[in-house]
GROMACS .gro file of C-alpha atoms in nm:
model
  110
    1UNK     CA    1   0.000   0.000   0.000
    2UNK     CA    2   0.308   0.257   0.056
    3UNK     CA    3   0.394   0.236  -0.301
    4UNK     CA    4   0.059   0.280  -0.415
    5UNK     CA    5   0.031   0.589  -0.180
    6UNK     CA    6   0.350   0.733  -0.296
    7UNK     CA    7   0.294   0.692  -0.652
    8UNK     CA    8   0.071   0.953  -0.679
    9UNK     CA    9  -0.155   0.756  -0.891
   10UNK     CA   10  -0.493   0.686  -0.881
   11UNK     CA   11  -0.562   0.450  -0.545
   12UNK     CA   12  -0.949   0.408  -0.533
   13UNK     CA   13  -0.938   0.124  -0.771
   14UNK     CA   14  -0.636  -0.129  -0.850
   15UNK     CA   15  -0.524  -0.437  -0.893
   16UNK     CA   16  -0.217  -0.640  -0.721
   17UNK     CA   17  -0.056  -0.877  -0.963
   18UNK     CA   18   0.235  -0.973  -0.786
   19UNK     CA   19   0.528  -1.100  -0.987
   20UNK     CA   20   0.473  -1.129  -1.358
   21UNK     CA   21   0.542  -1.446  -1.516
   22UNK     CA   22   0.916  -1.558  -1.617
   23UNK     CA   23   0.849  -1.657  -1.968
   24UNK     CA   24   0.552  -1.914  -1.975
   25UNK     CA   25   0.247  -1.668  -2.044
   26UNK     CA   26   0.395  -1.370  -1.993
   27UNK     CA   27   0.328  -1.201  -2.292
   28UNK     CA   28   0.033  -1.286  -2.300
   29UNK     CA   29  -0.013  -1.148  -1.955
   30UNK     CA   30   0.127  -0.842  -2.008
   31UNK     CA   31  -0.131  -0.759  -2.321
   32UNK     CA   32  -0.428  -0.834  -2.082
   33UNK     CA   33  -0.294  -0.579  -1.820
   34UNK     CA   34  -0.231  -0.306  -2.116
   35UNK     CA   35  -0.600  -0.283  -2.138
   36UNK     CA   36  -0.649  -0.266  -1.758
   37UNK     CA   37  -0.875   0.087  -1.625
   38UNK     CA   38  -0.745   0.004  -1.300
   39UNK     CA   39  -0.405   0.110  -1.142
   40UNK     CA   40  -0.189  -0.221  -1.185
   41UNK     CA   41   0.072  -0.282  -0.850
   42UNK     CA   42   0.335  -0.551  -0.960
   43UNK     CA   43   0.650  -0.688  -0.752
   44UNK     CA   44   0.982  -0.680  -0.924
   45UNK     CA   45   1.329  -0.775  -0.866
   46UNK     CA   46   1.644  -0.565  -0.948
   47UNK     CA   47   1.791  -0.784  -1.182
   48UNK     CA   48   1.472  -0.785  -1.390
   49UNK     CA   49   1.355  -0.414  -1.345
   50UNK     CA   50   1.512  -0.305  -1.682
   51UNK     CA   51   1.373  -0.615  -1.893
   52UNK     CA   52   1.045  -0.554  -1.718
   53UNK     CA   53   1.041  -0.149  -1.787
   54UNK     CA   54   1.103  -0.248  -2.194
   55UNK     CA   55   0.844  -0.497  -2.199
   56UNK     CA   56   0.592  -0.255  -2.030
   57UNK     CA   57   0.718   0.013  -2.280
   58UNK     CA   58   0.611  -0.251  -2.552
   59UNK     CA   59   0.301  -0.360  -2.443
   60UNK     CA   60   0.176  -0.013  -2.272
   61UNK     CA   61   0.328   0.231  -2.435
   62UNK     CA   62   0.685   0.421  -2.374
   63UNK     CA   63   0.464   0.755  -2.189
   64UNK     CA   64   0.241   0.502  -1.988
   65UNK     CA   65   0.271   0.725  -1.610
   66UNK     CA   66   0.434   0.463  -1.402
   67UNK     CA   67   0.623   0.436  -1.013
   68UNK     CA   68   0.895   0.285  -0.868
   69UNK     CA   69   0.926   0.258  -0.519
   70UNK     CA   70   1.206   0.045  -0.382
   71UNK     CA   71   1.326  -0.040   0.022
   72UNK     CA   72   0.995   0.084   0.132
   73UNK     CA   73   0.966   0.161   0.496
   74UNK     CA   74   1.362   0.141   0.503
   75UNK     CA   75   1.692   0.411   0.540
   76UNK     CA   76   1.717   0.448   0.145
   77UNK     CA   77   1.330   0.433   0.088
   78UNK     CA   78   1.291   0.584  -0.262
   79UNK     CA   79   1.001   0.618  -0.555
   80UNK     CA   80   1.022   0.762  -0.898
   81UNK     CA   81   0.726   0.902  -1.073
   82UNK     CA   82   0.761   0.915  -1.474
   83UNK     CA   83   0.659   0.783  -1.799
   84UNK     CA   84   0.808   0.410  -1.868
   85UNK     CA   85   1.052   0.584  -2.090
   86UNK     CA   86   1.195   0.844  -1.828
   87UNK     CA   87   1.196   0.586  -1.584
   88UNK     CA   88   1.381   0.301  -1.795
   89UNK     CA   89   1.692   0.568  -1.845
   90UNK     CA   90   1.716   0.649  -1.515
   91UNK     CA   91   1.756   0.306  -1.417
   92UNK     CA   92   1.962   0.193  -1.714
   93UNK     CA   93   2.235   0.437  -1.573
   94UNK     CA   94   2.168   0.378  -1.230
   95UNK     CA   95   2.111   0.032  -1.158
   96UNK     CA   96   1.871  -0.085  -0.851
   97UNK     CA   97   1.930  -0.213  -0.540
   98UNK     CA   98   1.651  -0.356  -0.351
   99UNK     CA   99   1.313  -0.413  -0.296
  100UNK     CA  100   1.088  -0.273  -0.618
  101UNK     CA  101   0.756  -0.261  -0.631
  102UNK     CA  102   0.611  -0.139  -1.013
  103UNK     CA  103   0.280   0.063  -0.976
  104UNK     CA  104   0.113   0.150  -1.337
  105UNK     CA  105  -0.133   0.361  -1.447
  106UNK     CA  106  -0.443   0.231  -1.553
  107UNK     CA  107  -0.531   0.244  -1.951
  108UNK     CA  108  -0.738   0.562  -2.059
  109UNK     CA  109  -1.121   0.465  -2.122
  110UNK     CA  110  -1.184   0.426  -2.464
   0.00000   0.00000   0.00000
């Protein structure tokens, strides 16, 4: 709930999806949440964070509003509010460390 707080995105509605899958359905997992209204929360690890960012540019869109909030609740508790895009290059030149959690905005109404 932090990192949904912190996000600044909408919190009245969402969805927890935990970790995404490693490669068995994953794809198509990722297309069903593109069309999601509500805010999407998602668990990620550090090693991951960058594949996972690309794929969500893919599948979402590269200006999709998104957060990253890592070692919630600890001394180096951080988030990062952005679009996918903005958010990928910061972490492509500074690698994380941690505890991630992912929260994504929900797709527009169409």
């Amino acid at each position: 709930m932090p990192a949904l707080v912190n996000s600044g995105l909408p919190n009245d509605r969402f969805v927890f999806e935990g970790f995404l899958p490693l490669k068995k359905g994953r794809q198509a997992r990722l297309k069903l949440l593109s069309q999601e209204q509500r805010t999407i929360v998602l668990y990620v690890s550090p090693h991951k964070l960058n594949k996972t960012l690309e794929d969500i540019a893919l599948y979402f869109g590269a200006a999709r509003l998104i957060s990253i909030s890592r070692e919630i609740s600890k001394v180096f508790e951080e988030t990062r509010r952005g679009t996918v895009q903005s958010i990928l290059e910061h972490f492509t030149n500074h690698p994380a460390k941690g505890e991630i959690v992912l929260v994504i905005s929900g797709a527009s109404e169409t």
